[in-house]
Coordinates of C-alpha atoms and ligand atoms in Angstrom, one line a residue:
M18 CA 76.4 120.2 24.8
Q19 CA 72.9 120.8 23.5
R20 CA 70.3 123.1 25.0
V21 CA 66.7 122.0 24.7
E22 CA 64.1 124.8 24.9
T23 CA 60.4 124.5 25.4
P24 CA 58.2 127.6 24.9
L25 CA 56.2 129.1 27.7
Y26 CA 53.2 131.3 27.3
D27 CA 51.3 133.9 29.2
A28 CA 47.5 134.1 29.6
A29 CA 47.0 136.3 26.6
Q30 CA 48.8 133.9 24.3
I31 CA 46.8 131.0 25.8
R32 CA 43.6 132.9 25.1
Q33 CA 44.8 133.2 21.4
G34 CA 45.2 129.5 21.3
E35 CA 41.8 129.0 22.8
T36 CA 40.2 131.3 20.2
Q37 CA 41.9 129.4 17.5
L38 CA 40.5 126.1 18.9
F39 CA 37.0 127.5 19.3
A40 CA 37.0 128.6 15.7
H41 CA 36.9 124.9 14.7
H42 CA 35.4 123.1 17.7
D43 CA 32.5 123.4 20.1
S44 CA 33.9 125.0 23.2
F45 CA 32.1 122.5 25.5
A46 CA 33.8 119.7 23.6
I47 CA 37.1 121.3 24.4
M48 CA 36.2 121.5 28.0
Q49 CA 35.4 117.8 27.8
R50 CA 38.8 117.2 26.3
A51 CA 40.4 119.1 29.2
A52 CA 38.5 116.9 31.7
E53 CA 39.4 113.7 29.8
A54 CA 43.1 114.8 30.0
L55 CA 42.7 115.3 33.8
L56 CA 40.9 111.9 34.1
T57 CA 43.7 110.1 32.3
V58 CA 46.4 111.7 34.5
I59 CA 44.4 111.0 37.7
N60 CA 43.7 107.4 36.8
E61 CA 47.3 106.8 36.1
C62 CA 49.0 108.8 38.9
F63 CA 46.4 109.0 41.7
P64 CA 44.0 106.0 41.4
L65 CA 41.6 105.4 44.3
A66 CA 39.7 102.2 44.8
K67 CA 36.2 102.3 43.2
H68 CA 33.3 103.4 45.3
L69 CA 30.7 100.6 45.2
T70 CA 27.6 102.1 46.7
D71 CA 26.0 104.4 44.2
N72 CA 23.4 107.2 44.5
V73 CA 24.9 109.0 47.5
D74 CA 22.7 112.0 48.0
E75 CA 23.8 115.5 48.7
N76 CA 23.1 115.5 52.4
A77 CA 24.9 112.3 53.0
A78 CA 27.8 113.3 50.7
E79 CA 30.0 114.8 53.4
N80 CA 29.9 111.5 55.2
I81 CA 31.0 109.4 52.2
T82 CA 34.4 108.6 53.6
E83 CA 33.2 107.8 57.1
N84 CA 30.4 105.6 55.8
R85 CA 32.7 103.4 53.9
A86 CA 34.1 100.3 55.6
E87 CA 37.5 100.8 54.0
N88 CA 38.7 104.3 54.2
R89 CA 40.0 104.3 50.7
G90 CA 39.7 108.0 49.9
T91 CA 37.5 110.3 48.0
Y92 CA 38.1 112.7 45.1
R93 CA 37.2 116.2 46.4
V94 CA 36.8 118.8 43.7
V95 CA 36.9 122.4 44.8
L96 CA 35.1 124.7 42.4
G97 CA 35.3 128.4 41.6
C98 CA 32.7 129.9 39.3
G99 CA 34.5 130.1 35.9
N100 CA 35.5 127.6 33.3
N101 CA 38.2 126.3 35.5
A102 CA 35.4 125.0 37.7
G103 CA 33.7 123.8 34.5
D104 CA 36.7 121.5 33.9
G105 CA 36.4 120.3 37.5
L106 CA 32.7 119.6 37.1
V107 CA 33.1 117.5 33.9
L108 CA 35.9 115.6 35.6
A109 CA 33.7 115.0 38.6
A110 CA 31.0 113.6 36.3
R111 CA 33.5 111.3 34.6
L112 CA 34.9 110.1 37.9
K113 CA 31.4 109.4 39.1
Q114 CA 30.6 107.5 35.9
Q115 CA 33.7 105.4 36.6
G116 CA 32.2 104.4 40.0
Q117 CA 34.5 106.6 42.1
A118 CA 33.7 108.4 45.3
V119 CA 33.6 112.0 44.3
I120 CA 32.2 115.2 45.8
C121 CA 32.3 118.8 44.6
Y122 CA 32.5 121.9 46.9
T123 CA 31.3 125.2 45.6
V124 CA 33.2 128.3 46.9
F125 CA 30.9 130.9 45.5
D126 CA 27.3 129.5 45.7
Q127 CA 24.8 127.8 47.8
P128 CA 23.0 125.7 45.2
R129 CA 20.1 124.8 47.5
S130 CA 19.4 128.4 48.5
Q131 CA 19.6 129.9 45.0
S132 CA 17.4 129.1 42.1
L133 CA 20.4 129.2 39.7
P134 CA 24.1 128.4 40.3
P135 CA 26.5 131.2 39.4
F136 CA 27.9 129.1 36.5
T137 CA 27.3 130.4 33.0
G138 CA 28.1 129.1 29.5
D139 CA 30.2 126.0 29.4
A140 CA 30.6 125.9 33.1
A141 CA 26.7 125.8 33.5
Q142 CA 26.6 122.9 31.0
A143 CA 29.3 121.2 33.1
Y144 CA 27.3 121.8 36.3
Q145 CA 24.3 120.2 34.7
M146 CA 26.4 117.2 33.5
A147 CA 27.8 116.7 37.0
Q148 CA 24.3 116.9 38.6
D149 CA 22.9 114.5 36.0
S150 CA 25.7 112.1 36.8
G151 CA 24.7 112.2 40.5
V152 CA 27.8 114.0 41.8
P153 CA 27.1 115.6 45.2
I154 CA 27.7 119.4 45.0
V155 CA 27.8 121.1 48.4
P156 CA 29.0 124.4 49.7
V157 CA 32.6 124.5 50.9
A158 CA 31.4 125.2 54.4
K159 CA 30.8 121.5 54.6
W160 CA 34.4 120.7 53.8
Q161 CA 36.1 117.8 55.4
S162 CA 38.9 115.6 54.2
Q163 CA 40.9 112.5 55.0
P164 CA 44.6 111.8 54.4
T165 CA 43.6 109.2 51.8
D166 CA 41.7 111.7 49.6
V167 CA 42.8 113.2 46.3
I168 CA 41.9 116.9 46.1
I169 CA 41.3 118.6 42.7
D170 CA 41.8 122.3 42.7
A171 CA 39.4 123.9 40.2
I172 CA 38.9 127.3 41.9
F173 CA 40.8 129.6 39.6
G174 CA 42.7 129.1 36.3
I175 CA 44.0 131.7 33.9
G176 CA 41.0 134.0 34.8
L177 CA 42.4 134.8 38.3
D178 CA 42.7 138.6 38.4
R179 CA 42.7 139.6 42.1
P180 CA 43.7 138.2 45.4
P181 CA 41.5 135.3 46.7
T182 CA 39.5 136.5 49.6
G183 CA 36.6 135.1 51.8
D184 CA 35.6 131.6 51.0
A185 CA 38.1 131.2 48.2
Q186 CA 41.0 132.1 50.6
W187 CA 39.5 129.8 53.2
A188 CA 39.2 127.0 50.6
I189 CA 42.9 127.4 49.5
R190 CA 44.0 127.2 53.1
A191 CA 41.8 124.1 53.7
I192 CA 43.3 122.4 50.7
N193 CA 46.9 123.1 51.8
Q194 CA 46.2 122.0 55.4
A195 CA 44.3 118.8 54.4
N196 CA 47.4 116.6 54.3
A197 CA 45.7 114.8 51.4
A198 CA 47.3 111.9 49.5
A199 CA 47.6 114.3 46.5
V200 CA 46.5 117.7 45.3
V201 CA 46.0 118.1 41.5
A202 CA 45.6 121.6 40.2
V203 CA 43.5 122.2 37.1
D204 CA 45.4 124.4 34.6
V205 CA 47.1 126.6 37.3
P206 CA 47.3 126.3 41.1
S207 CA 44.6 128.7 42.4
G208 CA 46.1 131.9 43.7
L209 CA 49.2 131.7 41.5
R210 CA 49.6 134.3 38.7
C211 CA 50.3 132.3 35.6
D212 CA 52.2 135.1 33.8
T213 CA 54.8 135.7 36.5
G214 CA 54.9 132.8 38.9
Q215 CA 54.1 135.1 41.8
A216 CA 51.5 133.8 44.3
Y217 CA 49.2 136.1 46.2
T218 CA 50.2 136.3 49.8
D219 CA 48.4 137.2 53.0
V220 CA 50.2 140.5 53.2
A221 CA 49.8 143.5 50.8
D222 CA 52.0 143.2 47.7
E223 CA 53.4 146.7 48.1
A224 CA 55.3 145.6 51.2
G225 CA 59.1 145.6 51.0
D226 CA 61.9 148.1 50.7
I227 CA 64.6 148.3 48.2
D228 CA 67.1 145.4 48.8
S229 CA 65.1 144.1 51.7
I230 CA 63.9 140.6 51.2
D231 CA 63.3 140.0 54.9
S232 CA 60.4 142.4 55.0
I233 CA 58.2 140.2 52.8
E234 CA 59.7 136.8 53.7
G235 CA 57.5 134.7 55.9
A236 CA 54.2 135.8 54.5
D237 CA 51.8 132.9 54.1
L238 CA 51.1 132.1 50.5
N239 CA 47.5 132.5 49.5
A240 CA 47.8 129.9 46.8
V241 CA 47.3 126.1 46.4
Q242 CA 50.3 123.9 46.9
A243 CA 49.8 121.2 44.2
D244 CA 51.6 117.9 43.7
M245 CA 50.7 118.0 40.0
T246 CA 49.3 120.6 37.6
V247 CA 47.6 119.5 34.4
T248 CA 47.8 122.6 32.3
F249 CA 45.9 123.2 29.0
I250 CA 46.7 124.5 25.5
G251 CA 50.3 125.4 26.3
D252 CA 52.7 125.4 29.1
K253 CA 52.7 128.6 31.2
I254 CA 55.5 130.9 32.4
G255 CA 54.3 131.1 36.0
L256 CA 54.4 127.3 36.6
H257 CA 58.2 127.3 36.3
T258 CA 59.6 130.2 38.2
A259 CA 59.3 132.2 41.4
D260 CA 56.6 130.7 43.7
G261 CA 55.2 128.7 40.8
K262 CA 58.1 126.4 40.6
G263 CA 57.4 125.1 44.1
L264 CA 53.6 125.3 44.0
S265 CA 52.9 123.6 40.7
G266 CA 54.5 120.2 41.4
Q267 CA 54.9 118.1 38.3
V268 CA 53.5 119.9 35.3
V269 CA 51.7 117.9 32.6
V270 CA 50.7 119.8 29.4
A271 CA 47.6 118.8 27.5
T272 CA 47.3 120.8 24.3
L273 CA 43.7 119.8 23.7
G274 CA 44.5 119.8 20.0
A275 CA 45.6 123.4 19.9
V276 CA 48.6 124.2 17.7
L277 CA 49.6 127.6 18.9
P278 CA 50.2 130.0 15.9
A279 CA 53.6 130.1 14.5
N280 CA 54.4 133.5 15.9
L281 CA 53.8 132.0 19.4
A282 CA 56.3 129.3 18.7
E283 CA 58.8 132.1 18.8
A284 CA 57.9 132.6 22.4
T285 CA 60.1 135.1 24.1
V286 CA 60.1 133.1 27.3
V287 CA 61.3 129.5 27.2
R288 CA 62.3 126.9 29.8
Y289 CA 65.4 125.0 29.1
H290 CA 67.7 122.2 30.1
C291 CA 71.0 121.0 28.7
V292 CA 72.0 117.6 27.4
Y293 CA 75.5 116.4 28.0
H294 CA 77.3 114.0 25.7
R295 CA 79.0 112.3 28.5
V296 CA 77.9 109.9 31.2
Y297 CA 77.1 111.2 34.6
H298 CA 77.4 109.2 37.8
C299 CA 73.7 110.1 38.4
G300 CA 72.6 108.7 35.0
A301 CA 68.9 108.2 35.8
D302 CA 68.1 111.9 35.8
E303 CA 69.9 112.4 32.6
R304 CA 68.2 109.4 31.0
R305 CA 64.9 110.8 32.1
R306 CA 65.7 114.1 30.5
Q307 CA 66.8 112.4 27.3
Q308 CA 63.5 110.5 27.2
Q309 CA 61.5 113.7 27.8
L310 CA 63.5 115.2 24.9
N311 CA 62.6 112.4 22.6
Q312 CA 59.0 112.4 23.6
S313 CA 58.5 116.1 23.5
G314 CA 57.1 117.3 20.2
Q315 CA 57.2 120.9 21.4
S316 CA 60.8 121.2 22.3
R317 CA 63.4 122.7 20.1
Q318 CA 67.1 122.2 20.3
S319 CA 69.6 124.9 20.0
G320 CA 72.8 126.2 21.5
Q321 CA 75.1 123.7 19.9
S322 CA 77.5 126.0 21.4
G323 CA 80.5 126.2 23.5
Q324 CA 81.5 122.5 23.5
S325 CA 84.2 122.9 26.1
R326 CA 87.7 122.4 24.7
R327 CA 88.3 120.4 27.8
F328 CA 86.5 117.4 26.2
S329 CA 87.8 117.8 22.7
S330 CA 91.2 116.1 22.8
G331 CA 93.7 114.9 25.2
N332 CA 96.6 117.0 24.0
Q333 CA 96.2 120.3 25.8
H334 CA 97.8 122.5 28.5
K335 CA 96.0 124.1 31.5
G336 CA 96.5 127.4 29.9
D337 CA 94.2 126.3 27.1
F338 CA 91.3 126.2 29.5
G339 CA 91.3 129.7 30.6
H340 CA 92.4 131.7 33.6
V341 CA 89.8 133.2 36.0
L342 CA 90.7 136.1 38.4
T343 CA 88.3 136.3 41.4
I344 CA 88.2 139.7 43.2
G345 CA 86.5 139.6 46.6
G346 CA 87.2 138.4 50.1
G347 CA 87.0 141.7 52.0
Q348 CA 87.5 141.7 55.8
G349 CA 85.7 138.8 57.4
M350 CA 84.3 137.5 54.1
F351 CA 87.0 135.4 52.5
G352 CA 84.9 132.3 52.3
G353 CA 82.7 133.5 49.4
A354 CA 85.6 134.5 47.3
A355 CA 87.4 131.2 47.9
L356 CA 84.2 129.2 47.0
A357 CA 84.0 131.1 43.7
A358 CA 87.7 130.7 42.9
V359 CA 87.6 127.0 43.5
S360 CA 84.3 126.5 41.6
A361 CA 85.9 128.0 38.5
L362 CA 88.4 125.2 38.5
K363 CA 85.7 122.6 39.2
V364 CA 84.0 123.4 35.9
G365 CA 87.2 123.1 34.0
A366 CA 89.0 126.5 34.0
G367 CA 92.7 125.8 33.7
K368 CA 93.8 128.3 36.3
S369 CA 92.2 130.3 39.1
S370 CA 93.7 133.3 40.8
L371 CA 92.2 135.2 43.8
Y372 CA 92.8 138.8 44.8
A373 CA 91.6 139.4 48.4
H374 CA 92.0 141.8 51.3
P375 CA 95.6 142.0 52.6
D376 CA 94.5 140.3 55.8
Y377 CA 94.2 137.1 53.8
Q378 CA 97.4 137.2 51.8
S379 CA 99.2 134.9 54.4
Q380 CA 96.2 132.7 55.2
F381 CA 94.7 131.3 52.0
H382 CA 92.3 128.8 53.6
L383 CA 88.7 127.7 53.2
D384 CA 87.3 126.1 56.3
G385 CA 90.8 125.5 57.5
T386 CA 91.8 123.7 54.2
P387 CA 94.6 125.5 52.3
L388 CA 93.7 126.6 48.8
Y389 CA 96.5 124.8 47.0
E390 CA 95.0 125.1 43.6
V391 CA 94.2 128.8 43.7
M392 CA 97.0 131.3 43.0
R393 CA 97.3 134.7 44.7
C394 CA 97.0 137.9 42.8
H395 CA 98.8 140.7 44.5
D396 CA 98.2 143.7 42.3
L397 CA 95.0 144.7 40.5
H398 CA 96.6 147.6 38.7
A399 CA 98.1 145.4 36.1
I400 CA 94.9 143.8 34.9
D401 CA 94.3 146.1 32.0
A402 CA 97.8 145.5 30.6
S403 CA 97.5 141.8 31.3
I404 CA 96.4 139.2 28.8
C405 CA 96.6 136.4 31.3
F406 CA 93.1 136.6 32.8
N407 CA 90.4 135.2 30.5
A408 CA 87.6 136.1 32.9
I409 CA 87.1 138.3 36.0
C410 CA 84.7 137.3 38.7
L411 CA 84.1 140.5 40.7
G412 CA 82.3 140.7 44.0
P413 CA 82.0 137.5 46.1
G414 CA 82.6 138.6 49.6
L415 CA 83.9 141.9 48.4
G416 CA 82.3 143.9 51.1
R417 CA 80.4 147.2 50.9
D418 CA 83.1 149.2 52.7
D419 CA 85.8 151.5 51.3
W420 CA 88.1 148.7 50.5
G421 CA 85.4 146.9 48.4
W422 CA 84.5 150.1 46.6
A423 CA 88.2 150.8 45.8
Q424 CA 88.6 147.4 44.2
F425 CA 85.4 147.8 42.3
K426 CA 86.5 151.1 40.9
T427 CA 90.0 149.8 40.0
V428 CA 88.5 147.0 38.0
T429 CA 85.7 148.9 36.2
E430 CA 88.0 151.8 35.3
R431 CA 90.5 149.4 33.8
L432 CA 88.0 147.3 31.8
T433 CA 89.3 146.7 28.4
T434 CA 87.0 146.2 25.4
N435 CA 85.7 142.6 25.3
Q436 CA 87.0 141.8 28.8
R437 CA 84.9 138.9 30.1
L438 CA 83.5 139.9 33.4
L439 CA 81.0 138.5 35.9
I440 CA 79.7 140.8 38.7
D441 CA 78.0 139.2 41.7
A442 CA 77.1 140.0 45.3
D443 CA 78.8 143.1 46.7
G444 CA 80.1 143.9 43.3
L445 CA 76.5 144.5 42.3
Y446 CA 76.0 146.7 45.4
H447 CA 78.8 149.0 44.1
L448 CA 77.5 148.8 40.5
A449 CA 74.1 150.0 41.7
N450 CA 75.7 152.9 43.6
S451 CA 78.1 153.9 40.9
D452 CA 77.3 156.5 38.3
N453 CA 76.2 155.6 34.8
H454 CA 79.8 155.5 33.8
S455 CA 80.3 151.9 35.2
A456 CA 77.1 150.7 33.5
N457 CA 78.3 152.1 30.2
R458 CA 81.6 150.4 30.7
L459 CA 79.8 147.0 31.0
E460 CA 78.6 147.6 27.5
N461 CA 82.1 147.3 26.2
A462 CA 82.9 144.3 28.4
I463 CA 81.4 140.9 27.8
A464 CA 79.5 140.9 31.1
V465 CA 77.2 138.7 33.1
I466 CA 75.5 139.9 36.3
T467 CA 74.0 137.5 38.8
P468 CA 71.7 139.3 41.3
H469 CA 69.2 137.8 43.6
E470 CA 65.8 139.6 44.1
G471 CA 67.2 142.1 46.6
E472 CA 70.2 143.0 44.5
A473 CA 68.0 143.3 41.4
A474 CA 65.8 145.7 43.3
R475 CA 68.8 147.8 44.2
L476 CA 70.1 147.7 40.6
L477 CA 66.8 149.0 39.3
Q478 CA 66.0 151.3 42.3
I479 CA 62.7 149.6 42.9
T480 CA 61.3 147.5 45.8
V481 CA 61.8 143.7 46.2
A482 CA 58.0 143.4 46.0
A483 CA 58.1 145.1 42.6
V484 CA 60.8 142.6 41.5
R485 CA 58.6 139.7 42.6
Q486 CA 55.6 141.0 40.8
D487 CA 57.1 140.2 37.4
K488 CA 60.4 138.5 37.4
P489 CA 60.5 137.7 33.6
A490 CA 60.1 141.4 32.8
I491 CA 62.6 142.4 35.5
V492 CA 65.4 140.1 34.2
K493 CA 64.9 141.6 30.8
Q494 CA 65.0 145.1 32.2
L495 CA 68.2 144.3 34.0
A496 CA 69.9 143.1 30.8
Q497 CA 68.8 146.1 28.9
T498 CA 69.7 148.6 31.6
Y499 CA 73.2 147.2 32.2
R500 CA 73.7 146.0 28.6
C501 CA 74.8 142.5 29.6
I502 CA 73.5 139.1 30.3
A503 CA 71.4 139.1 33.4
V504 CA 70.8 136.1 35.7
L505 CA 68.0 136.7 38.2
K506 CA 68.6 134.0 40.9
G507 CA 65.9 132.2 42.8
A508 CA 63.5 129.3 42.3
G509 CA 63.4 128.8 38.5
T510 CA 66.3 131.2 37.9
L511 CA 65.7 133.5 34.9
I512 CA 68.3 134.5 32.3
S513 CA 68.0 137.3 29.7
D514 CA 70.0 138.9 27.0
G515 CA 67.6 141.8 27.0
N516 CA 65.4 140.2 24.3
S517 CA 64.5 136.7 25.3
V518 CA 64.0 135.1 28.7
W519 CA 65.1 131.6 29.6
I520 CA 63.9 129.8 32.7
N521 CA 66.2 127.0 34.1
E522 CA 64.6 123.6 34.8
S523 CA 67.2 122.2 37.2
G524 CA 67.8 123.0 40.9
N525 CA 65.8 122.6 44.1
V526 CA 65.1 124.3 47.4
N527 CA 68.4 123.1 48.9
L528 CA 70.2 125.7 46.9
A529 CA 68.8 128.4 49.2
T530 CA 71.8 128.1 51.4
A531 CA 74.8 130.3 52.1
G532 CA 77.6 130.2 49.6
T533 CA 75.7 128.6 46.7
G534 CA 75.6 132.0 44.9
D535 CA 79.4 132.2 45.2
V536 CA 79.7 128.8 43.7
L537 CA 77.4 129.9 40.8
A538 CA 79.6 133.0 40.2
G539 CA 82.7 130.8 40.0
V540 CA 81.0 128.3 37.7
I541 CA 79.9 130.9 35.2
S542 CA 83.2 132.7 35.4
G543 CA 85.0 129.4 34.8
L544 CA 82.8 128.8 31.6
L545 CA 83.4 132.4 30.5
A546 CA 87.2 131.8 30.8
Q547 CA 86.9 128.7 28.6
G548 CA 85.5 130.6 25.8
Y549 CA 81.8 130.2 26.1
T550 CA 79.7 133.1 25.0
P551 CA 78.3 135.0 28.0
L552 CA 74.8 133.8 27.2
D553 CA 76.0 130.2 27.0
A554 CA 78.1 130.5 30.1
A555 CA 75.1 131.9 32.0
L556 CA 72.6 129.3 30.7
Q557 CA 74.9 126.3 31.1
G558 CA 76.4 127.5 34.4
V559 CA 72.9 128.0 35.9
Y560 CA 71.8 124.6 34.6
R561 CA 74.9 122.7 35.8
H562 CA 74.7 124.4 39.2
G563 CA 71.1 123.3 39.6
L564 CA 71.7 119.8 38.3
A565 CA 74.6 119.4 40.8
A566 CA 72.1 120.2 43.6
D567 CA 69.5 117.7 42.1
D568 CA 72.2 115.0 41.8
Y569 CA 73.3 115.6 45.3
C570 CA 69.8 115.2 46.6
A571 CA 69.1 112.1 44.5
E572 CA 72.3 110.5 45.9
K573 CA 71.4 111.4 49.4
K574 CA 68.0 109.8 49.0
R575 CA 69.4 106.7 47.4
H576 CA 71.7 106.2 50.3
S577 CA 68.9 106.9 52.7
V578 CA 70.9 109.6 54.3
N579 CA 68.1 112.0 53.9
K580 CA 65.0 110.3 52.7
A581 CA 62.8 113.4 53.0
G582 CA 65.3 115.3 50.8
G583 CA 65.5 118.0 53.5
K584 CA 68.0 120.8 53.5
T585 CA 71.4 119.4 54.2
L586 CA 73.5 120.8 51.3
R587 CA 76.6 122.9 51.9
A588 CA 77.8 125.0 49.0
S589 CA 81.1 123.1 48.6
D590 CA 79.1 119.8 48.3
L591 CA 78.2 120.9 44.8
W592 CA 81.8 120.5 43.7
S593 CA 81.6 116.7 43.5
Y594 CA 78.7 116.8 41.1
F595 CA 80.1 119.1 38.4
Ligands
NAX21 N1 36.0 127.4 27.9 C1 36.5 126.3 27.6 O1 36.0 125.4 27.0 C2 37.9 126.0 28.2 C3 38.2 126.4 29.5 N2 39.4 126.1 30.1 C4 39.5 126.4 31.5 O2 39.0 127.7 31.7 C5 39.8 128.4 32.5 C6 39.6 129.8 32.3 O3 38.3 130.1 32.6 P1 37.8 131.5 33.0 O4 38.2 132.5 32.0 O5 36.3 131.4 33.2 O6 38.5 131.8 34.3 P2 38.6 131.1 35.7 O7 37.8 129.8 35.7 O8 40.0 131.0 36.0 O9 37.9 132.1 36.7 C7 37.5 133.3 36.4 C8 36.3 133.8 37.2 O10 36.7 134.0 38.6 C9 36.6 135.4 38.9 N3 37.8 135.7 39.7 C10 39.0 135.9 39.3 N4 39.8 136.1 40.4 C11 39.0 136.1 41.5 C12 39.2 136.2 42.9 N5 40.3 136.4 43.4 N6 38.1 136.1 43.7 C13 36.9 135.8 43.2 N7 36.6 135.7 41.9 C14 37.7 135.8 41.0 C15 36.6 136.1 37.6 O11 35.9 137.3 37.7 C16 35.8 135.1 36.7 O12 34.4 135.1 37.0 C17 41.2 127.9 32.2 O13 42.1 128.1 33.3 C18 40.9 126.4 32.0 O14 40.9 125.7 33.2 C19 40.3 125.2 29.4 O15 39.9 123.9 29.8 C20 40.2 125.3 27.9 C21 38.8 125.1 27.4
K22 K1 43.1 125.7 39.5

């Protein structure tokens, strides 16, 4: 299995690329290139019928759509006051030159009441170009839109440095509520922080306690929800993780001729996907990924690692594929442990054993179905002397009570050097509450931890809001603090070895459902048991878990079961797609 990595950049690195470009090119020419890239994408992906009556004046502009016999839609460009708006203005001029219906809305100025627009430099030149081309430019107070319109968000790009307020906030809401045919973001969806993927919200960022996700869930995002983002110079971290994964839509990169300096090619944050050398039943997605791989000049391939022995020859025994011991299933929580134990088998582990609370020793069932394939483990005290467990999965459904704590202690005190270990769920709760001794012991083990935001907050003794502020930095910190591979789960799951950060490309919102985390714990443990390095087990496990959810949704759509692709997935549904 190959891993394909594409570098992602933060705003400071993009500014370096910009500086390099401007050393050899006129900056307005680069802005025109950006607009040309936007125009190409819009013409290809979101064409509207040409507008035949020219010379629409500013006062009549807001009635463009209504005045047309056929309600064929208008390009509505919403402008901030920086160079992101400059890109939007040049685009508007080019659309107008093509004979399209286009109107610009200014968020920060009232052109008629002020002698000069607030634009400066290249953006001022772009403003002039749009005016010369006859593009109507009106205050956003005159906003109106139709479902047939295409909205272009040119409010903020990489220069966003504070929460949008006033008219900007109003404009972001108007775009999101417009129910337009499409929303295209210029460079970055406005309101999204491009370094971290965190969107501004309508509540203060400081909200949220340690481990409490609920306190900040439900806040309205103060950021544009785009169908497509055309991003310039290099791809950006925040478009692929946290809020950004959902807000950016499809991401198209236009380098504008920039070749980022060699040291940036060693970006410490990359997004990745894996390429399998076998045929999947959902081949279309894989073919698409293969095409992207072939077309992408920026990608690099690595991780020729961990080709599972399962596929290498036909002459093997189940013992060759590794044995996973799952420890969890405290009182009332057997399901999570069972999901993990079965998932390890589904990704090819040869054997799976489960140690659970004595209540379950006589009823080994998941949703009423007996767990025939999973063996019972009756005694944890032998695990240090035992060579039969190739990986331990500690925590699914373990519970935070005394019984859970006792099992956690038994395992961590008996960890042998190089024991392959994954800690998830309540195992992480106990890890956070244990003394440094346990963390030090992880150093000797070959360990992977898989927290969600709340668990990450507890592990680092910070608030959930603080975790959300910079997830790429947090996942690194987790790996460094606990001396292991850290997987920070969520939209655009992040993985770190304490040095680099990988962002997973697969997966969708359907994974936000009970039990999928237990399945992931089992998947990674299953790969660990088969001999994958902990980094490869984490990277491939996260990718395969997300791909299974993508394939599930694609199949449901194909069979018209769920055309909208809504949330129907149950955790155990993933098993059929590994
Ligand atoms: N100069 C050029 O030729 C190029 C510019 N490009 C575009 O330029 C963008 C960056 O331009 P800028 O650096 O001007 O930044 P932006 O256009 O993103 O906006 C920055 C302006 O908005 C203000 N601002 C930031 N947050 C605000 C808030 N919440 N409320 C109110 N005002 C706020 C800033 O003070 C600044 O005046 C890129 O994202 C890209 O779209 C690219 O096309 C590359 C070429
Ligand atoms: K934007």
